Amino acid sequence: MDYKFIPLLLKDRIATYGERTALGYKDKVLNSWLTISWNEMGRRIDSISRALIHADVGEQEMVGIFSNNMPEWTISDFALMNVRAVSIPIYSTDPVSSVSYIIRETEMKLIFVGEQEQYNKILQVIAESGNELKIVVFDERVDLKDYKNALYFKQFYADEADAETDQIIQNRLNSLTTEDITTILYTSGTTGEAKGVVLLYRNFDSFLKIHDAYLTKVDDKDISLAFLPLSHIFERAWTLFALHKGVTINYLSNPAGVVEALKVIQPTMMCTVPRFFEKIYNVINEKVATSSVVKRRIFRWAFRVGKRVMNYNRQGKTAPLHDRMLLKIADKLVLAKGREAFGGRIRYMPCSGAMLPDNINIFFQSAGVHIIYAYGMTETLATVTAYPFINYKFGTVGKPLPFIDIKIGEGGEILIKEDSLFKEYYKKPEETKQAFVDGWFRTGDAGEFDNDGNLIMKERIKDLIKTSGGKYVAPQLIESVISAEPFIEQVVVIGDERKYLTALIVPSFQALEEYAEKLKIEFKTREELINHSKIVQMMKEKLHKVQKDLASYQKVKKFKLLHTEFSIHTGEFTSTLKIKRRIIAQKFKKFIDEMYKD
């Protein structure tokens, strides 16, 4: 199959699926889920394509998309491809400084924005820079505040066919080349300035070929929920692949509404990150811990049965009849209820972006939730390794996908060579040069292969902690172990050039407040609660228990409880929720220094 040009591929899918549902979304005014057919999506893409021509958007011109997930995001993206322009996605939660930097570097003149929060940020950028921008707003409830160069998405439409404009669009489609830029995605660096990752049509051509060869079980009966931000390569690439396969995409504009959306949409597939599973795991375990002795025993028995059968299944074997019979009982009593948390119809859930603790992975796999744990980056156009459908191995991120070469370089660094590799970092030739060695992309991640060809992800090389005793410690591994404790919401491990490890911990305040109520601990503020001697002692015990299998040098010796969460807005996380360790070390220096006073 020829995948070279996405807009041409999409036209073929529209012709194939016609009046079938392509997209779904929750209308915030009607408070109900609505759908858009393939034909209607095609009409809207054509309308926006004409509008872009009327707005004098040139070939390979940069145009921003600054919005939460919604159909208009994807429609605008495809329309930009139609007119041979370049989409520049911006995370809807990005601060004004980041937005301003991206707009300035790409020299964009037009930007699509989603809701009031994003619109206000763009107005601030305009006020501070003095540069005019044409703003097209998706949500009609946004107050445009008399800015003369703004209009709503539906006002931007050019519905009526115009032979001259349509011919211009066709000419642009005919002139597309595989070396044309499709999109530039800005990676939110943990150590420095964001970099624009330039992706070409040939990269997407390769991406579709790779995933067609790997994800052979995805078909047009599947339903996906777009939960992660479309500005992230994982959801963006998945949505593109899913539409290529005829899958219906449902957009979740606010991740906080995921529980309700799962019940309504009942997706068969959905991209996730490890933190999503960690939160559900903690909620389930909190409920089990407060249930009766009998219910706890039934729960543990059911998961033992599920785990036994799962281990046969993942090896491509059939479990013994006795275990299969027991599984039916375990499923009815417990396991099916666990799957209901995901809507009840889930077939598989691609998961990437951070370390997924083995105990959590095994827990959900045992309940019949097939997690496709994977590894990839923006520069590699998402996934490069993933669990195979059988013979996957816990403690790894799976095997290289078809047509992808991976080797381990100097210092254990993972090196990648494939056709879907990005072209360059936009306007950053020196950084681009440093990212490659002999044609291999340097991921900055440390890893190794096991004897079966599975990749074991170790750590971001820049994040490795070297203690004063000379031991190298992978903080993400320890953080994933500690965060599996239901009383812990967030954790950052400290210890570079120190004699032992410490941690900054944000507790799960819901669990903590319920615990305090049981012990009749009185408190007025969260700060007062976390400093109570009984709370500190309880957390010491929890930390000791959860770290029991770690080596001595990997164990956190001291910790500090914090009363506010780390967040994107306060600067501790990147837009993809990666930890900014340098920022945290500076911001919480006082607390950190106190933990090393002997």
mmCIF file of C-alpha atoms in Angstrom, residues 94-432:
data_model
loop_
_atom_site.group_PDB
_atom_site.id
_atom_site.type_symbol
_atom_site.label_atom_id
_atom_site.label_comp_id
_atom_site.label_asym_id
_atom_site.label_seq_id
_atom_site.Cartn_x
_atom_site.Cartn_y
_atom_site.Cartn_z
ATOM 1 C CA ASP A 94 1.649 25.554 27.972
ATOM 2 C CA PRO A 95 2.538 28.803 29.781
ATOM 3 C CA VAL A 96 2.580 32.092 27.886
ATOM 4 C CA SER A 97 6.398 32.098 27.738
ATOM 5 C CA SER A 98 6.470 28.747 25.885
ATOM 6 C CA VAL A 99 3.649 29.757 23.536
ATOM 7 C CA SER A 100 5.404 33.020 22.739
ATOM 8 C CA TYR A 101 8.687 31.216 22.020
ATOM 9 C CA ILE A 102 7.048 28.792 19.552
ATOM 10 C CA ILE A 103 5.110 31.550 17.763
ATOM 11 C CA ARG A 104 8.236 33.678 17.481
ATOM 12 C CA GLU A 105 10.490 30.876 16.230
ATOM 13 C CA THR A 106 8.030 29.578 13.604
ATOM 14 C CA GLU A 107 6.945 33.086 12.528
ATOM 15 C CA MET A 108 3.348 31.931 12.244
ATOM 16 C CA LYS A 109 0.691 34.430 11.172
ATOM 17 C CA LEU A 110 -2.414 32.345 11.846
ATOM 18 C CA ILE A 111 -3.328 30.137 14.783
ATOM 19 C CA PHE A 112 -6.297 27.915 15.658
ATOM 20 C CA VAL A 113 -7.185 28.074 19.363
ATOM 21 C CA GLY A 114 -9.605 26.011 21.413
ATOM 22 C CA GLU A 115 -11.091 27.656 24.462
ATOM 23 C CA GLN A 116 -10.945 30.824 26.563
ATOM 24 C CA GLU A 117 -7.742 29.885 28.405
ATOM 25 C CA GLN A 118 -5.779 29.443 25.185
ATOM 26 C CA TYR A 119 -7.350 32.530 23.582
ATOM 27 C CA ASN A 120 -6.380 34.730 26.541
ATOM 28 C CA LYS A 121 -2.792 33.475 26.356
ATOM 29 C CA ILE A 122 -2.579 34.357 22.662
ATOM 30 C CA LEU A 123 -3.869 37.868 23.359
ATOM 31 C CA GLN A 124 -1.161 38.223 26.018
ATOM 32 C CA VAL A 125 1.498 37.058 23.541
ATOM 33 C CA ILE A 126 0.242 39.619 20.995
ATOM 34 C CA ALA A 127 0.213 42.399 23.604
ATOM 35 C CA GLU A 128 3.760 41.616 24.737
ATOM 36 C CA SER A 129 5.262 41.104 21.264
ATOM 37 C CA GLY A 130 3.370 43.742 19.306
ATOM 38 C CA ASN A 131 2.980 41.267 16.422
ATOM 39 C CA GLU A 132 -0.447 40.674 14.898
ATOM 40 C CA LEU A 133 -1.885 37.167 14.598
ATOM 41 C CA LYS A 134 -5.050 35.968 12.916
ATOM 42 C CA ILE A 135 -6.915 33.831 15.475
ATOM 43 C CA VAL A 136 -9.517 31.208 14.538
ATOM 44 C CA VAL A 137 -11.423 30.047 17.635
ATOM 45 C CA PHE A 138 -12.979 26.563 17.900
ATOM 46 C CA ASP A 139 -15.306 27.192 20.878
ATOM 47 C CA GLU A 140 -18.066 29.706 20.098
ATOM 48 C CA ARG A 141 -18.498 30.494 23.800
ATOM 49 C CA VAL A 142 -15.104 32.231 23.892
ATOM 50 C CA ASP A 143 -15.247 35.983 24.515
ATOM 51 C CA LEU A 144 -13.222 37.503 21.652
ATOM 52 C CA LYS A 145 -12.777 40.761 23.619
ATOM 53 C CA ASP A 146 -13.025 43.058 20.592
ATOM 54 C CA TYR A 147 -9.795 41.760 19.067
ATOM 55 C CA LYS A 148 -10.403 42.627 15.416
ATOM 56 C CA ASN A 149 -8.338 39.831 13.897
ATOM 57 C CA ALA A 150 -10.230 36.974 15.569
ATOM 58 C CA LEU A 151 -13.228 34.963 14.402
ATOM 59 C CA TYR A 152 -14.954 31.710 15.219
ATOM 60 C CA PHE A 153 -14.208 28.467 13.393
ATOM 61 C CA LYS A 154 -17.648 28.336 11.760
ATOM 62 C CA GLN A 155 -17.223 31.914 10.529
ATOM 63 C CA PHE A 156 -13.923 30.887 8.962
ATOM 64 C CA TYR A 157 -15.631 28.174 6.886
ATOM 65 C CA ALA A 158 -15.755 28.536 3.113
ATOM 66 C CA ASP A 159 -18.644 26.149 2.489
ATOM 67 C CA GLU A 160 -19.445 26.830 -1.130
ATOM 68 C CA ALA A 161 -17.368 25.066 -3.743
ATOM 69 C CA ASP A 162 -15.225 27.508 -5.653
ATOM 70 C CA ALA A 163 -13.684 26.103 -8.829
ATOM 71 C CA GLU A 164 -10.697 28.442 -8.764
ATOM 72 C CA THR A 165 -9.900 27.805 -5.070
ATOM 73 C CA ASP A 166 -10.477 24.067 -5.401
ATOM 74 C CA GLN A 167 -8.047 23.987 -8.327
ATOM 75 C CA ILE A 168 -5.401 25.766 -6.214
ATOM 76 C CA ILE A 169 -5.868 23.116 -3.506
ATOM 77 C CA GLN A 170 -5.617 20.315 -6.073
ATOM 78 C CA ASN A 171 -2.458 21.846 -7.524
ATOM 79 C CA ARG A 172 -0.918 21.953 -4.057
ATOM 80 C CA LEU A 173 -1.852 18.324 -3.416
ATOM 81 C CA ASN A 174 -0.297 17.378 -6.753
ATOM 82 C CA SER A 175 2.929 19.173 -5.816
ATOM 83 C CA LEU A 176 3.356 17.433 -2.436
ATOM 84 C CA THR A 177 6.707 15.688 -2.032
ATOM 85 C CA THR A 178 7.913 13.167 0.531
ATOM 86 C CA GLU A 179 10.456 15.770 1.718
ATOM 87 C CA ASP A 180 7.745 18.326 2.534
ATOM 88 C CA ILE A 181 7.326 19.178 6.209
ATOM 89 C CA THR A 182 4.069 17.802 7.620
ATOM 90 C CA THR A 183 4.344 19.126 11.163
ATOM 91 C CA ILE A 184 6.768 20.495 13.739
ATOM 92 C CA LEU A 185 6.231 19.202 17.264
ATOM 93 C CA TYR A 186 7.900 21.018 20.127
ATOM 94 C CA THR A 187 9.366 18.791 22.806
ATOM 95 C CA SER A 188 9.250 20.289 26.267
ATOM 96 C CA GLY A 189 12.780 19.708 27.478
ATOM 97 C CA THR A 190 13.529 18.861 31.105
ATOM 98 C CA THR A 191 16.925 20.546 30.987
ATOM 99 C CA GLY A 192 16.686 23.375 28.495
ATOM 100 C CA GLU A 193 14.905 25.181 25.687
ATOM 101 C CA ALA A 194 12.114 23.401 23.789
ATOM 102 C CA LYS A 195 13.133 21.997 20.409
ATOM 103 C CA GLY A 196 10.951 21.802 17.305
ATOM 104 C CA VAL A 197 11.016 18.260 15.901
ATOM 105 C CA VAL A 198 10.597 18.436 12.111
ATOM 106 C CA LEU A 199 8.591 15.522 10.673
ATOM 107 C CA LEU A 200 8.195 14.956 6.928
ATOM 108 C CA TYR A 201 5.652 13.069 4.817
ATOM 109 C CA ARG A 202 8.170 10.263 4.313
ATOM 110 C CA ASN A 203 8.328 9.877 8.102
ATOM 111 C CA PHE A 204 4.562 9.371 8.283
ATOM 112 C CA ASP A 205 4.734 7.041 5.278
ATOM 113 C CA SER A 206 7.178 4.864 7.211
ATOM 114 C CA PHE A 207 5.163 5.150 10.442
ATOM 115 C CA LEU A 208 1.991 3.812 8.785
ATOM 116 C CA LYS A 209 3.887 0.972 7.100
ATOM 117 C CA ILE A 210 5.480 -0.044 10.426
ATOM 118 C CA HIS A 211 2.224 0.009 12.373
ATOM 119 C CA ASP A 212 0.245 -1.770 9.665
ATOM 120 C CA ALA A 213 2.761 -4.601 9.925
ATOM 121 C CA TYR A 214 2.578 -4.659 13.738
ATOM 122 C CA LEU A 215 -1.031 -3.811 14.672
ATOM 123 C CA THR A 216 -2.721 -6.325 12.384
ATOM 124 C CA LYS A 217 -5.715 -6.777 14.704
ATOM 125 C CA VAL A 218 -6.930 -3.152 14.526
ATOM 126 C CA ASP A 219 -9.947 -2.785 12.215
ATOM 127 C CA ASP A 220 -12.873 -0.519 11.347
ATOM 128 C CA LYS A 221 -15.075 -1.989 14.084
ATOM 129 C CA ASP A 222 -12.812 -0.514 16.761
ATOM 130 C CA ILE A 223 -13.600 2.587 18.813
ATOM 131 C CA SER A 224 -10.853 4.757 20.307
ATOM 132 C CA LEU A 225 -10.959 7.445 22.994
ATOM 133 C CA ALA A 226 -8.491 10.310 22.418
ATOM 134 C CA PHE A 227 -7.508 10.847 26.046
ATOM 135 C CA LEU A 228 -3.914 12.092 25.784
ATOM 136 C CA PRO A 229 -3.355 15.540 24.221
ATOM 137 C CA LEU A 230 -3.237 15.592 20.422
ATOM 138 C CA SER A 231 -0.233 17.911 20.701
ATOM 139 C CA HIS A 232 1.662 14.846 22.011
ATOM 140 C CA ILE A 233 3.129 12.583 19.324
ATOM 141 C CA PHE A 234 1.670 9.450 20.959
ATOM 142 C CA GLU A 235 -2.001 10.481 20.620
ATOM 143 C CA ARG A 236 -1.418 12.366 17.367
ATOM 144 C CA ALA A 237 0.205 9.380 15.657
ATOM 145 C CA TRP A 238 -2.304 6.920 17.136
ATOM 146 C CA THR A 239 -5.270 9.006 15.934
ATOM 147 C CA LEU A 240 -3.805 9.172 12.439
ATOM 148 C CA PHE A 241 -3.192 5.419 12.345
ATOM 149 C CA ALA A 242 -6.652 4.673 13.764
ATOM 150 C CA LEU A 243 -8.396 6.824 11.125
ATOM 151 C CA HIS A 244 -6.302 5.118 8.449
ATOM 152 C CA LYS A 245 -7.803 1.821 9.708
ATOM 153 C CA GLY A 246 -11.369 3.183 9.738
ATOM 154 C CA VAL A 247 -11.567 3.391 13.537
ATOM 155 C CA THR A 248 -14.031 5.817 15.180
ATOM 156 C CA ILE A 249 -12.232 8.456 17.281
ATOM 157 C CA ASN A 250 -13.967 10.018 20.293
ATOM 158 C CA TYR A 251 -12.387 13.198 21.666
ATOM 159 C CA LEU A 252 -12.017 13.914 25.373
ATOM 160 C CA SER A 253 -11.408 17.649 25.772
ATOM 161 C CA ASN A 254 -10.933 17.467 29.543
ATOM 162 C CA PRO A 255 -8.966 14.475 30.912
ATOM 163 C CA ALA A 256 -10.778 14.893 34.248
ATOM 164 C CA GLY A 257 -13.898 13.506 32.541
ATOM 165 C CA VAL A 258 -12.272 10.208 31.566
ATOM 166 C CA VAL A 259 -14.241 8.031 34.024
ATOM 167 C CA GLU A 260 -17.602 9.163 32.651
ATOM 168 C CA ALA A 261 -16.346 9.043 29.041
ATOM 169 C CA LEU A 262 -15.182 5.436 29.409
ATOM 170 C CA LYS A 263 -18.640 4.402 30.613
ATOM 171 C CA VAL A 264 -20.416 6.169 27.746
ATOM 172 C CA ILE A 265 -18.028 5.469 24.851
ATOM 173 C CA GLN A 266 -16.922 1.977 25.925
ATOM 174 C CA PRO A 267 -13.806 2.127 23.728
ATOM 175 C CA THR A 268 -12.091 -0.972 22.425
ATOM 176 C CA MET A 269 -8.719 0.836 22.294
ATOM 177 C CA MET A 270 -7.150 3.824 24.013
ATOM 178 C CA CYS A 271 -3.670 5.326 24.376
ATOM 179 C CA THR A 272 -2.542 5.834 27.953
ATOM 180 C CA VAL A 273 0.430 6.640 30.155
ATOM 181 C CA PRO A 274 1.577 4.637 33.215
ATOM 182 C CA ARG A 275 0.233 7.233 35.656
ATOM 183 C CA PHE A 276 -3.299 6.481 34.415
ATOM 184 C CA PHE A 277 -2.967 2.841 35.480
ATOM 185 C CA GLU A 278 -1.234 3.774 38.737
ATOM 186 C CA LYS A 279 -4.168 5.958 39.804
ATOM 187 C CA ILE A 280 -6.780 3.301 39.024
ATOM 188 C CA TYR A 281 -4.643 0.656 40.742
ATOM 189 C CA ASN A 282 -4.408 2.792 43.889
ATOM 190 C CA VAL A 283 -8.167 3.464 43.948
ATOM 191 C CA ILE A 284 -8.936 -0.263 43.608
ATOM 192 C CA ASN A 285 -6.470 -1.193 46.343
ATOM 193 C CA GLU A 286 -7.850 1.447 48.702
ATOM 194 C CA LYS A 287 -11.347 -0.012 48.248
ATOM 195 C CA VAL A 288 -10.111 -3.565 48.766
ATOM 196 C CA ALA A 289 -8.184 -2.572 51.905
ATOM 197 C CA THR A 290 -11.381 -1.259 53.529
ATOM 198 C CA SER A 291 -13.576 -4.218 52.498
ATOM 199 C CA SER A 292 -14.403 -7.282 54.598
ATOM 200 C CA VAL A 293 -11.934 -10.134 55.155
ATOM 201 C CA VAL A 294 -14.026 -12.432 52.941
ATOM 202 C CA LYS A 295 -14.090 -9.933 50.062
ATOM 203 C CA ARG A 296 -10.332 -9.394 50.323
ATOM 204 C CA ARG A 297 -9.718 -13.143 50.116
ATOM 205 C CA ILE A 298 -12.007 -13.522 47.096
ATOM 206 C CA PHE A 299 -10.257 -10.580 45.420
ATOM 207 C CA ARG A 300 -6.773 -12.029 45.948
ATOM 208 C CA TRP A 301 -7.900 -15.502 44.831
ATOM 209 C CA ALA A 302 -9.477 -14.115 41.646
ATOM 210 C CA PHE A 303 -6.281 -12.304 40.686
ATOM 211 C CA ARG A 304 -4.156 -15.368 41.363
ATOM 212 C CA VAL A 305 -6.367 -17.312 38.940
ATOM 213 C CA GLY A 306 -6.279 -14.465 36.417
ATOM 214 C CA LYS A 307 -2.496 -14.273 36.647
ATOM 215 C CA ARG A 308 -2.075 -18.024 36.041
ATOM 216 C CA VAL A 309 -4.264 -17.955 32.931
ATOM 217 C CA MET A 310 -2.668 -14.721 31.709
ATOM 218 C CA ASN A 311 0.792 -16.294 31.921
ATOM 219 C CA TYR A 312 -0.360 -19.168 29.693
ATOM 220 C CA ASN A 313 -2.024 -16.784 27.234
ATOM 221 C CA ARG A 314 0.980 -14.485 26.875
ATOM 222 C CA GLN A 315 3.130 -17.483 25.965
ATOM 223 C CA GLY A 316 0.644 -18.488 23.267
ATOM 224 C CA LYS A 317 -0.450 -21.518 25.271
ATOM 225 C CA THR A 318 -3.874 -22.731 26.416
ATOM 226 C CA ALA A 319 -4.375 -22.818 30.182
ATOM 227 C CA PRO A 320 -5.418 -26.154 31.751
ATOM 228 C CA LEU A 321 -9.179 -26.820 31.778
ATOM 229 C CA HIS A 322 -9.282 -26.524 35.573
ATOM 230 C CA ASP A 323 -7.828 -22.994 35.472
ATOM 231 C CA ARG A 324 -10.129 -21.979 32.617
ATOM 232 C CA MET A 325 -13.155 -23.087 34.624
ATOM 233 C CA LEU A 326 -11.917 -21.209 37.685
ATOM 234 C CA LEU A 327 -11.327 -18.125 35.527
ATOM 235 C CA LYS A 328 -15.029 -18.012 34.598
ATOM 236 C CA ILE A 329 -15.913 -17.830 38.295
ATOM 237 C CA ALA A 330 -13.130 -15.329 39.078
ATOM 238 C CA ASP A 331 -14.191 -13.199 36.127
ATOM 239 C CA LYS A 332 -17.820 -13.105 37.214
ATOM 240 C CA LEU A 333 -16.983 -12.294 40.838
ATOM 241 C CA VAL A 334 -14.104 -9.821 40.404
ATOM 242 C CA LEU A 335 -12.159 -9.470 37.144
ATOM 243 C CA ALA A 336 -14.996 -8.297 34.870
ATOM 244 C CA LYS A 337 -15.678 -5.478 37.339
ATOM 245 C CA GLY A 338 -12.079 -4.352 36.905
ATOM 246 C CA ARG A 339 -12.520 -4.189 33.124
ATOM 247 C CA GLU A 340 -15.721 -2.189 33.588
ATOM 248 C CA ALA A 341 -13.521 0.673 34.834
ATOM 249 C CA PHE A 342 -12.385 0.951 31.190
ATOM 250 C CA GLY A 343 -15.888 0.651 29.752
ATOM 251 C CA GLY A 344 -16.064 -3.142 29.575
ATOM 252 C CA ARG A 345 -15.096 -3.599 25.893
ATOM 253 C CA ILE A 346 -11.403 -2.714 25.914
ATOM 254 C CA ARG A 347 -9.258 -4.944 23.673
ATOM 255 C CA TYR A 348 -5.873 -3.302 24.078
ATOM 256 C CA MET A 349 -4.360 -0.167 25.538
ATOM 257 C CA PRO A 350 -1.058 1.136 24.135
ATOM 258 C CA CYS A 351 0.911 2.634 27.034
ATOM 259 C CA SER A 352 4.126 4.653 26.957
ATOM 260 C CA GLY A 353 5.822 7.796 28.251
ATOM 261 C CA ALA A 354 7.285 6.572 31.556
ATOM 262 C CA MET A 355 8.105 3.450 33.532
ATOM 263 C CA LEU A 356 5.157 1.161 34.264
ATOM 264 C CA PRO A 357 5.778 -0.814 37.493
ATOM 265 C CA ASP A 358 5.630 -4.566 36.865
ATOM 266 C CA ASN A 359 3.172 -5.196 39.711
ATOM 267 C CA ILE A 360 0.674 -2.755 38.188
ATOM 268 C CA ASN A 361 1.208 -4.124 34.679
ATOM 269 C CA ILE A 362 0.671 -7.714 35.880
ATOM 270 C CA PHE A 363 -2.392 -6.669 37.902
ATOM 271 C CA PHE A 364 -4.270 -5.294 34.885
ATOM 272 C CA GLN A 365 -3.070 -7.972 32.466
ATOM 273 C CA SER A 366 -4.403 -10.547 34.972
ATOM 274 C CA ALA A 367 -7.792 -8.816 34.859
ATOM 275 C CA GLY A 368 -7.899 -9.189 31.076
ATOM 276 C CA VAL A 369 -6.826 -5.634 30.209
ATOM 277 C CA HIS A 370 -4.186 -6.113 27.512
ATOM 278 C CA ILE A 371 -1.628 -3.338 27.936
ATOM 279 C CA ILE A 372 0.685 -2.851 24.958
ATOM 280 C CA TYR A 373 3.635 -1.353 26.815
ATOM 281 C CA ALA A 374 5.864 0.540 24.394
ATOM 282 C CA TYR A 375 8.804 2.885 24.008
ATOM 283 C CA GLY A 376 9.254 5.787 21.634
ATOM 284 C CA MET A 377 9.921 9.494 21.281
ATOM 285 C CA THR A 378 8.744 12.482 19.276
ATOM 286 C CA GLU A 379 11.928 12.222 17.198
ATOM 287 C CA THR A 380 11.113 8.613 16.249
ATOM 288 C CA LEU A 381 7.485 9.474 15.404
ATOM 289 C CA ALA A 382 6.238 7.597 18.464
ATOM 290 C CA THR A 383 6.664 3.855 18.975
ATOM 291 C CA VAL A 384 9.861 1.952 18.168
ATOM 292 C CA THR A 385 9.467 -1.030 20.531
ATOM 293 C CA ALA A 386 6.322 -2.619 21.964
ATOM 294 C CA TYR A 387 4.999 -5.785 23.519
ATOM 295 C CA PRO A 388 4.208 -8.416 20.902
ATOM 296 C CA PHE A 389 0.708 -9.861 21.237
ATOM 297 C CA ILE A 390 2.179 -13.077 22.632
ATOM 298 C CA ASN A 391 5.494 -13.817 24.322
ATOM 299 C CA TYR A 392 5.766 -10.354 25.820
ATOM 300 C CA LYS A 393 7.977 -10.078 28.862
ATOM 301 C CA PHE A 394 7.443 -7.995 31.992
ATOM 302 C CA GLY A 395 10.317 -5.730 32.976
ATOM 303 C CA THR A 396 10.903 -4.800 29.320
ATOM 304 C CA VAL A 397 9.410 -2.390 26.776
ATOM 305 C CA GLY A 398 9.011 -5.143 24.205
ATOM 306 C CA LYS A 399 10.772 -5.816 20.916
ATOM 307 C CA PRO A 400 11.657 -3.524 17.993
ATOM 308 C CA LEU A 401 8.763 -3.023 15.578
ATOM 309 C CA PRO A 402 9.126 -4.117 11.929
ATOM 310 C CA PHE A 403 11.639 -2.153 9.807
ATOM 311 C CA ILE A 404 13.270 -0.514 12.871
ATOM 312 C CA ASP A 405 16.931 -1.021 13.808
ATOM 313 C CA ILE A 406 18.031 -0.520 17.418
ATOM 314 C CA LYS A 407 21.425 -1.056 18.995
ATOM 315 C CA ILE A 408 23.111 -0.201 22.270
ATOM 316 C CA GLY A 409 25.920 2.328 21.929
ATOM 317 C CA GLU A 410 28.606 3.777 24.141
ATOM 318 C CA GLY A 411 27.598 4.120 27.782
ATOM 319 C CA GLY A 412 24.580 1.882 27.214
ATOM 320 C CA GLU A 413 22.763 4.524 25.140
ATOM 321 C CA ILE A 414 19.884 3.316 22.961
ATOM 322 C CA LEU A 415 20.556 4.173 19.299
ATOM 323 C CA ILE A 416 17.891 4.029 16.578
ATOM 324 C CA LYS A 417 17.873 3.962 12.784
ATOM 325 C CA GLU A 418 14.602 3.957 10.816
ATOM 326 C CA ASP A 419 12.834 5.805 7.996
ATOM 327 C CA SER A 420 10.388 7.487 10.388
ATOM 328 C CA LEU A 421 13.208 9.362 12.167
ATOM 329 C CA PHE A 422 12.773 13.135 12.209
ATOM 330 C CA LYS A 423 14.696 15.341 9.804
ATOM 331 C CA GLU A 424 16.087 17.915 12.234
ATOM 332 C CA TYR A 425 15.444 20.231 15.153
ATOM 333 C CA TYR A 426 13.961 23.383 13.624
ATOM 334 C CA LYS A 427 16.545 26.180 13.337
ATOM 335 C CA LYS A 428 18.939 24.260 15.611
ATOM 336 C CA PRO A 429 21.700 22.747 13.417
ATOM 337 C CA GLU A 430 24.133 22.172 16.294
ATOM 338 C CA GLU A 431 21.571 20.277 18.403
ATOM 339 C CA THR A 432 20.629 18.253 15.310
#
